mmCIF file of C-alpha atoms and ligand atoms in Angstrom:
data_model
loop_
_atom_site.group_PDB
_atom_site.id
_atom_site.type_symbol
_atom_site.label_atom_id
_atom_site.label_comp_id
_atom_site.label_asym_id
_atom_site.label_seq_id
_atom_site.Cartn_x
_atom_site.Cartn_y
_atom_site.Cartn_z
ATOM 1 C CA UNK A 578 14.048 39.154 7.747
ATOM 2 C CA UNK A 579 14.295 36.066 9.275
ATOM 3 C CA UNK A 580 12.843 32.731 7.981
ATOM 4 C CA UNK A 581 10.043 30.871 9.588
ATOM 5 C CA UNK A 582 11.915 27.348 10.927
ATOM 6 C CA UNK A 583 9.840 24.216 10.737
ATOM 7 C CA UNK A 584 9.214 21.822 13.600
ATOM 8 C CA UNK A 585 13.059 20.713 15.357
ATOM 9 C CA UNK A 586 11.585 16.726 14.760
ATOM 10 C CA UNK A 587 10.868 17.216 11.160
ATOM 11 C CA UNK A 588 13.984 19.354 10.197
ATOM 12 C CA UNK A 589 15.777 15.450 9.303
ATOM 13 C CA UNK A 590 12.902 14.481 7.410
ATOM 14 C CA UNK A 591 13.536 13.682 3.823
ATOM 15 C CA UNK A 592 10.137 14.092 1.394
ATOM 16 C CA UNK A 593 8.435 11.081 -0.294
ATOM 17 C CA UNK A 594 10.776 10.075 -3.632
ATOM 18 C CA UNK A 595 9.412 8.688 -6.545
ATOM 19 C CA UNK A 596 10.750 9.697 -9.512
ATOM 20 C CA UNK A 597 8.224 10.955 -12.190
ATOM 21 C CA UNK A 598 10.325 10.284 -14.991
ATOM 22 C CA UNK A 599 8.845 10.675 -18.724
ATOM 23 C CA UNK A 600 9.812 7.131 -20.500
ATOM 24 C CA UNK A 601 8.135 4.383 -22.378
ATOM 25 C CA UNK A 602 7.030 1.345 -20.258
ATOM 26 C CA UNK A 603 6.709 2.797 -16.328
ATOM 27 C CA UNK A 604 7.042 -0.281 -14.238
ATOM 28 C CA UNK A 605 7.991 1.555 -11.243
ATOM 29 C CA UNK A 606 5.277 2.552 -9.060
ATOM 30 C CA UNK A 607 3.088 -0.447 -8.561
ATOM 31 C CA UNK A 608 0.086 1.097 -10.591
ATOM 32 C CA UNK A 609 -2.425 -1.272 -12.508
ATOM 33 C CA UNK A 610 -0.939 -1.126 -16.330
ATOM 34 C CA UNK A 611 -4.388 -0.501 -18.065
ATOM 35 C CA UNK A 612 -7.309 2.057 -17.349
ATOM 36 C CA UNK A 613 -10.605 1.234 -16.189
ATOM 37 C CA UNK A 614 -13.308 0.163 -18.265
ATOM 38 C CA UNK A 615 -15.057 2.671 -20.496
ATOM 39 C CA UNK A 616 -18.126 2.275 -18.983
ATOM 40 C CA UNK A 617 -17.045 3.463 -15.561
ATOM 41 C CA UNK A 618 -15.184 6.228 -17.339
ATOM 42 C CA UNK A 619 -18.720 7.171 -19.271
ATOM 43 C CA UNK A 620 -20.113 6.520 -15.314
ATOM 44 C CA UNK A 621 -17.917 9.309 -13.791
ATOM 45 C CA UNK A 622 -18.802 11.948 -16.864
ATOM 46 C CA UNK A 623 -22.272 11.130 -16.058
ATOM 47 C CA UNK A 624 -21.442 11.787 -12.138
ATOM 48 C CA UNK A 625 -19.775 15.064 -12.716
ATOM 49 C CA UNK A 626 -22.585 16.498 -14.676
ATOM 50 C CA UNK A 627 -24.570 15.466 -12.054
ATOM 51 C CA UNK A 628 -23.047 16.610 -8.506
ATOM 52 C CA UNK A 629 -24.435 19.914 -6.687
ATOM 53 C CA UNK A 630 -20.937 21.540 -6.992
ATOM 54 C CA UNK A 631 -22.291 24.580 -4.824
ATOM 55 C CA UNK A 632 -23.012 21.803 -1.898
ATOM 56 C CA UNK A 633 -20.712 19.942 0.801
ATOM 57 C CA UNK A 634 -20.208 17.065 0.087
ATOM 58 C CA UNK A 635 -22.276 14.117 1.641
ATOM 59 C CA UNK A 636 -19.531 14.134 4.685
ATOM 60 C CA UNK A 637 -20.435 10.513 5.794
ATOM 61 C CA UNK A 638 -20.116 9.518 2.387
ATOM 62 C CA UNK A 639 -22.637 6.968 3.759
ATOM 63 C CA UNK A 640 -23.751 5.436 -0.297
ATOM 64 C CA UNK A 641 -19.797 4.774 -0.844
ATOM 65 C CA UNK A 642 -19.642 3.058 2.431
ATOM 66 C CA UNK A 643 -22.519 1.027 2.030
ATOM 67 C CA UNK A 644 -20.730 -0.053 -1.300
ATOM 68 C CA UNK A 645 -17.717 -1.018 0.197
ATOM 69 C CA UNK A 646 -19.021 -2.830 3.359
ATOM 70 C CA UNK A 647 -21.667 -5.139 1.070
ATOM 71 C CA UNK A 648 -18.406 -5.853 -0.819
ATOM 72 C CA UNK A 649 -16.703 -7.137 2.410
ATOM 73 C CA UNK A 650 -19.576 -8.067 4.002
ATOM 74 C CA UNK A 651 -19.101 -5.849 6.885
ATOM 75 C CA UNK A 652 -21.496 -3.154 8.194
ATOM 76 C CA UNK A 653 -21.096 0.152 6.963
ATOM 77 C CA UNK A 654 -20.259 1.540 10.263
ATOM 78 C CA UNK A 655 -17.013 -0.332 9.705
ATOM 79 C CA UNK A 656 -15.542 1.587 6.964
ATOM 80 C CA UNK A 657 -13.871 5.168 6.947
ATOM 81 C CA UNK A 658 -12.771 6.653 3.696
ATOM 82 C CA UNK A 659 -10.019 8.668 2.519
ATOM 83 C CA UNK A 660 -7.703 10.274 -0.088
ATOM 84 C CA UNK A 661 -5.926 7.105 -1.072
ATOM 85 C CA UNK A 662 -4.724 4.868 2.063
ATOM 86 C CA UNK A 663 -1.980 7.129 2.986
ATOM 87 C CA UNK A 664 -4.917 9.689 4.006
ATOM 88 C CA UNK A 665 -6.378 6.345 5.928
ATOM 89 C CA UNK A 666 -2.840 5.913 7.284
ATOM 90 C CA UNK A 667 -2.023 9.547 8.361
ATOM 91 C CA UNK A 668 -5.225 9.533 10.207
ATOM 92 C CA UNK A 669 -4.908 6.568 12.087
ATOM 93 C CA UNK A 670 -1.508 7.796 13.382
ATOM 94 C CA UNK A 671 -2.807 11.334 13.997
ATOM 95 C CA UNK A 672 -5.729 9.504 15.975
ATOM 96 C CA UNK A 673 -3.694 6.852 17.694
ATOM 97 C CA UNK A 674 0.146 7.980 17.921
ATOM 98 C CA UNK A 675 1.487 11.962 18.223
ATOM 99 C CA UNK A 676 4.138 12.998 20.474
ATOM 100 C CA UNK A 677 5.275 10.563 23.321
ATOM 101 C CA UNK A 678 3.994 7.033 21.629
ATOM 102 C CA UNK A 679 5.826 4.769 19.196
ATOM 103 C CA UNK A 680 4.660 3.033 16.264
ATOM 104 C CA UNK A 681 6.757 -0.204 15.375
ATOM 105 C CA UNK A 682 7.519 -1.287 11.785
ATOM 106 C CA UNK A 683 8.784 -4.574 11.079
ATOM 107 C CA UNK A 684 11.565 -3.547 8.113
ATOM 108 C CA UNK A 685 11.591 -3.535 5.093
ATOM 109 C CA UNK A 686 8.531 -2.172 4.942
ATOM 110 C CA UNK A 687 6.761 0.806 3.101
ATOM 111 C CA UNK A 688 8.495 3.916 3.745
ATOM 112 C CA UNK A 689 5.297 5.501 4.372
ATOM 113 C CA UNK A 690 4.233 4.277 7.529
ATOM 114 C CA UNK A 691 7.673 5.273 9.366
ATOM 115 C CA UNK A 692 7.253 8.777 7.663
ATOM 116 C CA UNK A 693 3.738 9.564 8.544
ATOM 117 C CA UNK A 694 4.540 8.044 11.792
ATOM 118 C CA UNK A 695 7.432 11.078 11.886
ATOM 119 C CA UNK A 696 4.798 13.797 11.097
ATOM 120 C CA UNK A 697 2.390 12.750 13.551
ATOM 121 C CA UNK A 698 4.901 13.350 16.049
ATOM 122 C CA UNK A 699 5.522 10.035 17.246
ATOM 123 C CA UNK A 700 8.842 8.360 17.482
ATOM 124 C CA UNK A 701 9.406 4.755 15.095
ATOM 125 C CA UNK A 702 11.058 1.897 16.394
ATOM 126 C CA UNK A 703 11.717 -0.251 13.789
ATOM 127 C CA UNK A 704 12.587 -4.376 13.911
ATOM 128 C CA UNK A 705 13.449 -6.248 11.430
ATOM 129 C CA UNK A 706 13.080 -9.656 8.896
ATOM 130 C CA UNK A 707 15.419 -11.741 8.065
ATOM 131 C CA UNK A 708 17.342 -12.301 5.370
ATOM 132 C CA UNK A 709 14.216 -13.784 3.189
ATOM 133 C CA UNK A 710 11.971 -11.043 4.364
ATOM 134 C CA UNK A 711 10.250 -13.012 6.638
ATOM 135 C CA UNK A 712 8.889 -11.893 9.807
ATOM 136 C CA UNK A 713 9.468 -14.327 13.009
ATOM 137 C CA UNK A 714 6.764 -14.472 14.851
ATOM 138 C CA UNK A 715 8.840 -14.856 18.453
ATOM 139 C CA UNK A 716 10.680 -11.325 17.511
ATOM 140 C CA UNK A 717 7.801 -9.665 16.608
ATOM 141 C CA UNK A 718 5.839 -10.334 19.781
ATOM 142 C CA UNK A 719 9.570 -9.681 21.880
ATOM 143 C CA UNK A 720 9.627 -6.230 20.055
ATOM 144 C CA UNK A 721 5.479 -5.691 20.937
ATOM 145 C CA UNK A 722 6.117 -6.339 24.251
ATOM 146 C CA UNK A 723 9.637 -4.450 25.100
ATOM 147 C CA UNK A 724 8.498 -1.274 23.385
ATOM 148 C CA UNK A 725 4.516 -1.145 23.789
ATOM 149 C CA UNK A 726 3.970 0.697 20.739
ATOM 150 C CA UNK A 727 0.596 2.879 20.293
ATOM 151 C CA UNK A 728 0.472 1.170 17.393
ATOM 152 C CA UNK A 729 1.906 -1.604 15.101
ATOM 153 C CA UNK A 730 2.252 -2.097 11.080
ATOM 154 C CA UNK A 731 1.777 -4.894 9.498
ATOM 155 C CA UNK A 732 2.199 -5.155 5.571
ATOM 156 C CA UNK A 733 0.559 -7.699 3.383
ATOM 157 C CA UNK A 734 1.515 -8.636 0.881
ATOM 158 C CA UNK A 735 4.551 -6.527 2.138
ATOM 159 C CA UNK A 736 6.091 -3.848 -0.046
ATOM 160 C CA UNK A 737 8.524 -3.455 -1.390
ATOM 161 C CA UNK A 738 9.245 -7.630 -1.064
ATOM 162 C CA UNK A 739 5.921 -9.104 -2.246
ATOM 163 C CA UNK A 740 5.894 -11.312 0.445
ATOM 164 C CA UNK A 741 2.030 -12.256 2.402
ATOM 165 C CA UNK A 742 2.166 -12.363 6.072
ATOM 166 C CA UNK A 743 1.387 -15.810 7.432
ATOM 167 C CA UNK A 744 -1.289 -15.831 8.937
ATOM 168 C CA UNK A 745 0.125 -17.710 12.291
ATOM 169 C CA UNK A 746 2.639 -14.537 13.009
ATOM 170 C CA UNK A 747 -0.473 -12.039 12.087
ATOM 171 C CA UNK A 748 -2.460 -13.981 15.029
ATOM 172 C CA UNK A 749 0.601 -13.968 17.077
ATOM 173 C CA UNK A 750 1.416 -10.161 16.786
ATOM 174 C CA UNK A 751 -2.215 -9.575 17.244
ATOM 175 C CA UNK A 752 -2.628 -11.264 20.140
ATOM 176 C CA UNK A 753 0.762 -9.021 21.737
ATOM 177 C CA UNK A 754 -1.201 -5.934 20.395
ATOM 178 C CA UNK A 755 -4.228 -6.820 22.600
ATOM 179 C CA UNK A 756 -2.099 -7.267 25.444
ATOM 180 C CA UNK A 757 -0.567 -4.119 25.635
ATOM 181 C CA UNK A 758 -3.781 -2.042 24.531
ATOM 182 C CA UNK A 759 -2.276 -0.984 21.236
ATOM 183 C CA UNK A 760 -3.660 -0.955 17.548
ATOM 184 C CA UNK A 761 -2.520 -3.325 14.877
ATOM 185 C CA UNK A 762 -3.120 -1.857 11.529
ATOM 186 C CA UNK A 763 -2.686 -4.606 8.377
ATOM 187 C CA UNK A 764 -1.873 -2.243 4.843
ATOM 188 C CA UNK A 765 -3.661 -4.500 2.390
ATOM 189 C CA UNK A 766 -2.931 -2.389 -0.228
ATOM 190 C CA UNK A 767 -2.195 -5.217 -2.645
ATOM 191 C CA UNK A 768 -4.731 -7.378 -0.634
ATOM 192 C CA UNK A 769 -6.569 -8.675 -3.762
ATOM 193 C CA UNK A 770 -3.380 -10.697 -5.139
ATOM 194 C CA UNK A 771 -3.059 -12.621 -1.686
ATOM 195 C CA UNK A 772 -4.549 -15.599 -0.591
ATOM 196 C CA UNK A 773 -5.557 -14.353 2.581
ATOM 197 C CA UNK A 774 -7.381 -11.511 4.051
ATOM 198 C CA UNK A 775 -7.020 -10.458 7.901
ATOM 199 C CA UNK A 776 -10.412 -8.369 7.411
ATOM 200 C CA UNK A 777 -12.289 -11.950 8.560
ATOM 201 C CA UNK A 778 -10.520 -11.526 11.511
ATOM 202 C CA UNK A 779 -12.346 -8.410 12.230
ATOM 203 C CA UNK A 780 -14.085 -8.155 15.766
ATOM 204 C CA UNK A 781 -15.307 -5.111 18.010
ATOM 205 C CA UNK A 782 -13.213 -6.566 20.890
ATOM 206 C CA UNK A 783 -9.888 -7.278 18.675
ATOM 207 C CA UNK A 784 -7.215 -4.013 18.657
ATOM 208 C CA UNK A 785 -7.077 -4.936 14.637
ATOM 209 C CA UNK A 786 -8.137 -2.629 11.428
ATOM 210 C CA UNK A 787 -7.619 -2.857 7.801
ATOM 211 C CA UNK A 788 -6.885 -0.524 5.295
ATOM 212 C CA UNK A 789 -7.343 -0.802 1.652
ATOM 213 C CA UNK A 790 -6.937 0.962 -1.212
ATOM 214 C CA UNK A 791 -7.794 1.906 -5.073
ATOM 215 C CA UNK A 792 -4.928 2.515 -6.495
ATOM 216 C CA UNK A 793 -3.927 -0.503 -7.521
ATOM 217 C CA UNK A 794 -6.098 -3.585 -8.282
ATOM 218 C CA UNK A 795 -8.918 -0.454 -8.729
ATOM 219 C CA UNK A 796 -6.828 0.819 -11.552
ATOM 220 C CA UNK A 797 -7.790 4.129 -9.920
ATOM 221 C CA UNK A 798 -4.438 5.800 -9.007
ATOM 222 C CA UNK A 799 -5.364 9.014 -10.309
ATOM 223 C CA UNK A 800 -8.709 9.344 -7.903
ATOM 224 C CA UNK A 801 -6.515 9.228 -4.521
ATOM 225 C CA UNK A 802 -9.312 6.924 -3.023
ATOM 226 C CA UNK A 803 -8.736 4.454 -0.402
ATOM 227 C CA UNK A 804 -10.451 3.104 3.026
ATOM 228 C CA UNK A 805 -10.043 1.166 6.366
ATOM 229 C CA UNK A 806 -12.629 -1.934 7.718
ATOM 230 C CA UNK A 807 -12.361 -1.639 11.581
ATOM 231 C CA UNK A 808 -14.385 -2.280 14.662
ATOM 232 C CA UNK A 809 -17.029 0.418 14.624
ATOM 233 C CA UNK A 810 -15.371 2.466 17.751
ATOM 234 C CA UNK A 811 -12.150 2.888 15.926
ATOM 235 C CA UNK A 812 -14.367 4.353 12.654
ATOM 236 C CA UNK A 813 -15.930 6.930 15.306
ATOM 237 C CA UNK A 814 -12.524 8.289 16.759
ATOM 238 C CA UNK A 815 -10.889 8.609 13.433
ATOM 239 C CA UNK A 816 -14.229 10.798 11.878
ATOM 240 C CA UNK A 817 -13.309 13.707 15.121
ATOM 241 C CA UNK A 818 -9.457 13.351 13.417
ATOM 242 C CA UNK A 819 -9.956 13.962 9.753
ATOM 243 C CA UNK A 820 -11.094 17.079 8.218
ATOM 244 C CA UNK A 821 -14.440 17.184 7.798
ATOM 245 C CA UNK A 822 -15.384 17.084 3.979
ATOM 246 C CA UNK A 823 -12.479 15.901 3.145
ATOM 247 C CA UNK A 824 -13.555 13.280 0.574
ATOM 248 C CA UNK A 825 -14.880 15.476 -2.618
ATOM 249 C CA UNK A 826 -18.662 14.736 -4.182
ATOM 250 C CA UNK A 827 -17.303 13.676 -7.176
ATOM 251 C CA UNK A 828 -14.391 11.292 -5.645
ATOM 252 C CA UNK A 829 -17.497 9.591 -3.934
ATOM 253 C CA UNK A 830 -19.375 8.882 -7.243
ATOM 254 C CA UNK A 831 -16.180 7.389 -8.823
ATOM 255 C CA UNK A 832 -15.874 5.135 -5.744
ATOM 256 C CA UNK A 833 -19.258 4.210 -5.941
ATOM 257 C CA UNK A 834 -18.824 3.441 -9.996
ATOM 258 C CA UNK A 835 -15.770 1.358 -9.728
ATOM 259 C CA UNK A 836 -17.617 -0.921 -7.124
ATOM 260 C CA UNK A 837 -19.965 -2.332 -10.565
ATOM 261 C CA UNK A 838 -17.058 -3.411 -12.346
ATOM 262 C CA UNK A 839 -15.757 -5.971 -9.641
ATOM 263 C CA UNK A 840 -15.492 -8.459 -12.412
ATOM 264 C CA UNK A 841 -13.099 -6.247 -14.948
ATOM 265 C CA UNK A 842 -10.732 -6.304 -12.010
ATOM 266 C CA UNK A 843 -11.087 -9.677 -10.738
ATOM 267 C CA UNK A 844 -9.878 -10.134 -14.698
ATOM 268 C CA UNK A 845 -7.245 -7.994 -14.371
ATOM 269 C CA UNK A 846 -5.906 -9.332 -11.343
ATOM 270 C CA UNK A 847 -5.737 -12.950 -12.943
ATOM 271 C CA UNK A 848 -4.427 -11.685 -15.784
ATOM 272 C CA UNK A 849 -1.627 -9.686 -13.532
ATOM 273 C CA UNK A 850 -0.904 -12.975 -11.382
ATOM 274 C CA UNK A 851 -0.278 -14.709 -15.053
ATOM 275 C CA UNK A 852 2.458 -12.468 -15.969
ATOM 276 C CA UNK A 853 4.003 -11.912 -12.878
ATOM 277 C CA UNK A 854 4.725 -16.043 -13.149
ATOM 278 C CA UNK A 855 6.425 -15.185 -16.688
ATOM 279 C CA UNK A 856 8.387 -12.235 -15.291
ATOM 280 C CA UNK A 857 9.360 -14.673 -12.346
ATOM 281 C CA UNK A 858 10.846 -17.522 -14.668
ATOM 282 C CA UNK A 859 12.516 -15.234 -16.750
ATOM 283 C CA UNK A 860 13.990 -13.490 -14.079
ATOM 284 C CA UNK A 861 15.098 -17.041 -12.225
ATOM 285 C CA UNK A 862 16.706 -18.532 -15.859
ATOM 286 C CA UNK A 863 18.802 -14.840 -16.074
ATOM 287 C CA UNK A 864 20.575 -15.905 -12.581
ATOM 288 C CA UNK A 865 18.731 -13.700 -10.724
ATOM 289 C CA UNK A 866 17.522 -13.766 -6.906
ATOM 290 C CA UNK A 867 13.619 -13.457 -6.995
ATOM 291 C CA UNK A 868 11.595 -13.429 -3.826
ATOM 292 C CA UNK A 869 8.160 -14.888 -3.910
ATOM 293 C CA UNK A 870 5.661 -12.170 -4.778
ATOM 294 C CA UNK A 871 2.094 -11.841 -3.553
ATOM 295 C CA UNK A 872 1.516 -8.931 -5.240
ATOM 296 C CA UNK A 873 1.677 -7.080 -8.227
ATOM 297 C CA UNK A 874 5.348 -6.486 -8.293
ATOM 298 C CA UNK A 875 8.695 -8.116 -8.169
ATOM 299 C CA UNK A 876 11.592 -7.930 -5.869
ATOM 300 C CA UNK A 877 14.768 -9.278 -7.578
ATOM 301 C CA UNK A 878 18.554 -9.231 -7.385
ATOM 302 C CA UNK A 879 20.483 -9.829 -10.674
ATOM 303 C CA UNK A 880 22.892 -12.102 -10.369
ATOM 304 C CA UNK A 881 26.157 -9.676 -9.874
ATOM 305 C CA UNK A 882 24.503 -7.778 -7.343
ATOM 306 C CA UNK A 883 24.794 -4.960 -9.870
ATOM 307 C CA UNK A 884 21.065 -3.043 -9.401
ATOM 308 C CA UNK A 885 22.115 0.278 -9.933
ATOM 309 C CA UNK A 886 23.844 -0.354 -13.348
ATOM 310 C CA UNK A 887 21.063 -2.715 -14.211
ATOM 311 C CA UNK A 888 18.674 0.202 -13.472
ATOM 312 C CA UNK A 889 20.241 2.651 -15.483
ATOM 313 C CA UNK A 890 20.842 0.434 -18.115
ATOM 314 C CA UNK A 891 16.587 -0.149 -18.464
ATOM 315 C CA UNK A 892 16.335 3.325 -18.040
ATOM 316 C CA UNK A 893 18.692 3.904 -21.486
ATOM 317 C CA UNK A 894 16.011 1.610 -22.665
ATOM 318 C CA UNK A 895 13.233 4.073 -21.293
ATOM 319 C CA UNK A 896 12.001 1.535 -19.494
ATOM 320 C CA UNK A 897 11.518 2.561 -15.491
ATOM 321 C CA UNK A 898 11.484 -0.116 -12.302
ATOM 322 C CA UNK A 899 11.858 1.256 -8.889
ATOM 323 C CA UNK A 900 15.466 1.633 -7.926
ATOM 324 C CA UNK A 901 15.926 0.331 -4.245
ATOM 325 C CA UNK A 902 19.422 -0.905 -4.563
ATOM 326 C CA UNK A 903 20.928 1.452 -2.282
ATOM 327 C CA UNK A 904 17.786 1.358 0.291
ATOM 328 C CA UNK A 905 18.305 -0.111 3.544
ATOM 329 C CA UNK A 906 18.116 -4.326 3.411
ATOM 330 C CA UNK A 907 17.959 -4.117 -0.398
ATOM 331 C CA UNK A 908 21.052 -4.253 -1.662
ATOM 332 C CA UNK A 909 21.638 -4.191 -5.230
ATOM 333 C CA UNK A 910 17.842 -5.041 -5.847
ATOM 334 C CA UNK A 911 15.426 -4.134 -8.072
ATOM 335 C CA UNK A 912 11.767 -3.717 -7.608
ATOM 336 C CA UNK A 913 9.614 -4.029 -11.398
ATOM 337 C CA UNK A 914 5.659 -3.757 -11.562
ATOM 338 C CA UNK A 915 3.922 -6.184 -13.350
ATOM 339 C CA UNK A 916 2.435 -4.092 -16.526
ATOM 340 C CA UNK A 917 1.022 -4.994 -19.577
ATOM 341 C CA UNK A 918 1.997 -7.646 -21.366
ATOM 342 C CA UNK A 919 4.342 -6.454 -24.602
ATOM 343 C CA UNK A 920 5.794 -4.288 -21.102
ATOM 344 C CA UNK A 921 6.793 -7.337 -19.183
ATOM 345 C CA UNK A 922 8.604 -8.567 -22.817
ATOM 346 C CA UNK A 923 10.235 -5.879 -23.559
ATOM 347 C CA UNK A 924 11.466 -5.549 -19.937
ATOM 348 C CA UNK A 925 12.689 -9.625 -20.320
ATOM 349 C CA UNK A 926 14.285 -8.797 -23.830
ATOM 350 C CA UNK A 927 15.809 -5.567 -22.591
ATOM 351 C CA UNK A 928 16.945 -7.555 -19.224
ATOM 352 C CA UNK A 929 18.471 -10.243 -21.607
ATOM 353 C CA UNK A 930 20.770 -7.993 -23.388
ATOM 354 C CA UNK A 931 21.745 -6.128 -20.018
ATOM 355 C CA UNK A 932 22.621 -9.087 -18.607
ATOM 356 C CA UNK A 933 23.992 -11.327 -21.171
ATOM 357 C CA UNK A 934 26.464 -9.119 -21.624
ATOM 358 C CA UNK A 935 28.414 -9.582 -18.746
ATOM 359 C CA UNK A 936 27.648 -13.369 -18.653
HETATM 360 C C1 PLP B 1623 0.647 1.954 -2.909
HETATM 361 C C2 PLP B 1623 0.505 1.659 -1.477
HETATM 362 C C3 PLP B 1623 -0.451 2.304 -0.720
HETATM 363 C C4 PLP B 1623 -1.389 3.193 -1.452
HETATM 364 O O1 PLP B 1623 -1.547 4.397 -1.134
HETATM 365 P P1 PLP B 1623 -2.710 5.279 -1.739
HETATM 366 O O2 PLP B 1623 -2.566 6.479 -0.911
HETATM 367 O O3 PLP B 1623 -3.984 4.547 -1.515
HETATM 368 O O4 PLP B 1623 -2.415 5.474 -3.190
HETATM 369 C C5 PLP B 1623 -0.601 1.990 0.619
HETATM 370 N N1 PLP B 1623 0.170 1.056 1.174
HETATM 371 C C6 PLP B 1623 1.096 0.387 0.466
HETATM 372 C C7 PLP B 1623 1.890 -0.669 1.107
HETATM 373 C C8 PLP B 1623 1.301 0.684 -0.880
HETATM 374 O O5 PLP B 1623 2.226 0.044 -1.565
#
């Protein structure tokens, strides 16, 4: 009669939320605003015609990695791929944390890494930014070196604030991280948009990996494809983690097809760094606090503080950002994704009205 009861340390946990809400213009989930180009649609059709569906997959998914590494410049050896980053992520922490090891955050961060953190079984100890966002360097290493965490997250540029990690407090944190034998792992999720990369940093005696994803500057959301560039060791350990075929034939040939249009999305990311400049001086001439983005989303405060009406008041519009005025450090603020450009108007005109009323 009874009910099976789930873990005691996961009975607080509350689920990923996103809304999936059917409007207009969706600028709330950080996704690239257009499709890929037709010809690596036409390339996938071609793939799936083409895979031995009665076969395992290649489980090394050795041609994709090869693809990736020539791309970094890395050896192949240094890549492991997954189902989107937060596969990448979830494996890492399943590899290095688990019950009895912490994993330190430096908040606000994304949400993810303290959650998987919580299913692998390991506790989070979280320290904070300041008031900009910004990380200091001289807290970070304290907080390394009080709590010796199993493992350490970095996030550049950060979500949900936009803002890149200099590279002095990377090397700072990283050198704590070697100290106390633990893993640094840098989400470079929105790594294209920054100026800096830590994956030069990259060395088989440095505690330091990177993961990446396509999802966004890919334009490939919908594929749940993403990877980590590590010291070859660290590649090794996480392969006896992860399922084994997890990473489908055909996901590999979509990988592999996205990797010949590196110039469509060196385009699009221009073309996304544009915009995000005229989102950012619209936003400043409303009143509003914007924090310098890196990415391709904005982190703003309108000028009364007032997120949640503001929110509601684009979604009457049936246009959607990311609500994360009530979250932790975010008070009142909004978070928008850069989309396409009659999007980004409309969002300015609709913000406009919203806000010029109560001027
Ligand atoms: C979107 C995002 C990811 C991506 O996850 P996928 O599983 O690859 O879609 C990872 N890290 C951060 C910080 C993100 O914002």
């Amino acid at each position: 009669m009874g009910r099976p009861t789930i873990r005691p340390d996961l009975s607080a946990l509350a689920g990923y939320h996103s809304p999936q809400v059917d409007v207009l213009i969706r600028l709330n989930t950080n996704e690239a605003p257009s499709a890929p180009p037709d010809g690596f649609r036409e390339a996938v059709a071609k793939a799936a015609l083409e895979v031995d569906w009665h076969r395992y997959p290649d489980r090394e998914a050795w041609k994709l990695r090869e693809a990736i590494a020539s791309l970094h410049d890395v050896d192949p050896k240094q890549i492991f791929v997954a189902n989107g980053s937060n596969e990448v992520l979830q494996t890492i922490l399943l590899t290095f944390a688990g019950p009895g090891r912490k994993v330190l955050t430096f908040e606000p961060t994304y949400a993810l890494h303290s959650h998987l953190t919580k299913i692998s079984g390991a506790e989070v100890v979280q320290e904070h930014r300041n008031d900009e966002f910004e990380l200091d360097p001289e807290i970070a290493v304290a907080a390394v070196k009080r709590e010796r965490p199993a493992v350490t997250f970095l996030c550049s540029p950060n979500n949900p604030t936009g803002i890149v990690e200099r590279r002095e407090t990377v090397m700072a944190v990283l050198d704590a991280v070697n100290e106390i034998d633990g893993l640094l792992v840098m989400d470079e999720a929105y790594g294209q948009f920054a100026d800096w990369s830590a994956i030069p940093l990259l060395s088989d005696d440095l505690p330091l990996v990177v993961s990446r994803t396509f999802s966004k500057t890919w334009a490939m959301a919908a594929a749940r494809l993403g990877y980590l560039v590590a010291p070859e060791w660290i590649v090794d350990e996480l392969e006896k983690v992860v399922l084994p075929y997890h990473l489908d034939s055909l996901k590999q040939a979509a990988g592999l097809a996205a990797l010949d249009f590196v110039g469509d999305m060196d385009q699009r990311v221009s073309t996304i760094v544009e915009e995000r400049g005229r989102i950012v001086a619209h936003l400043s001439d409303l009143g509003a606090k914007v924090w310098p983005s890196g990415a391709n989303f904005i982190l703003f405060r309108p000028p009364a503080g007032d997120g949640e009406r503001v929110w509601q008041e684009l979604l009457d519009r049936s246009i959607l950002v990311r609500n994360t005025a009530s979250w932790e450090h975010l008070d009142g603020c909004l978070r928008v994704t850069v989309g396409q450009p009659d999007e980004n108007t409309a969002f300015c005109t609709a913000l406009s009205e919203i806000l010029g009323a109560t001027l």
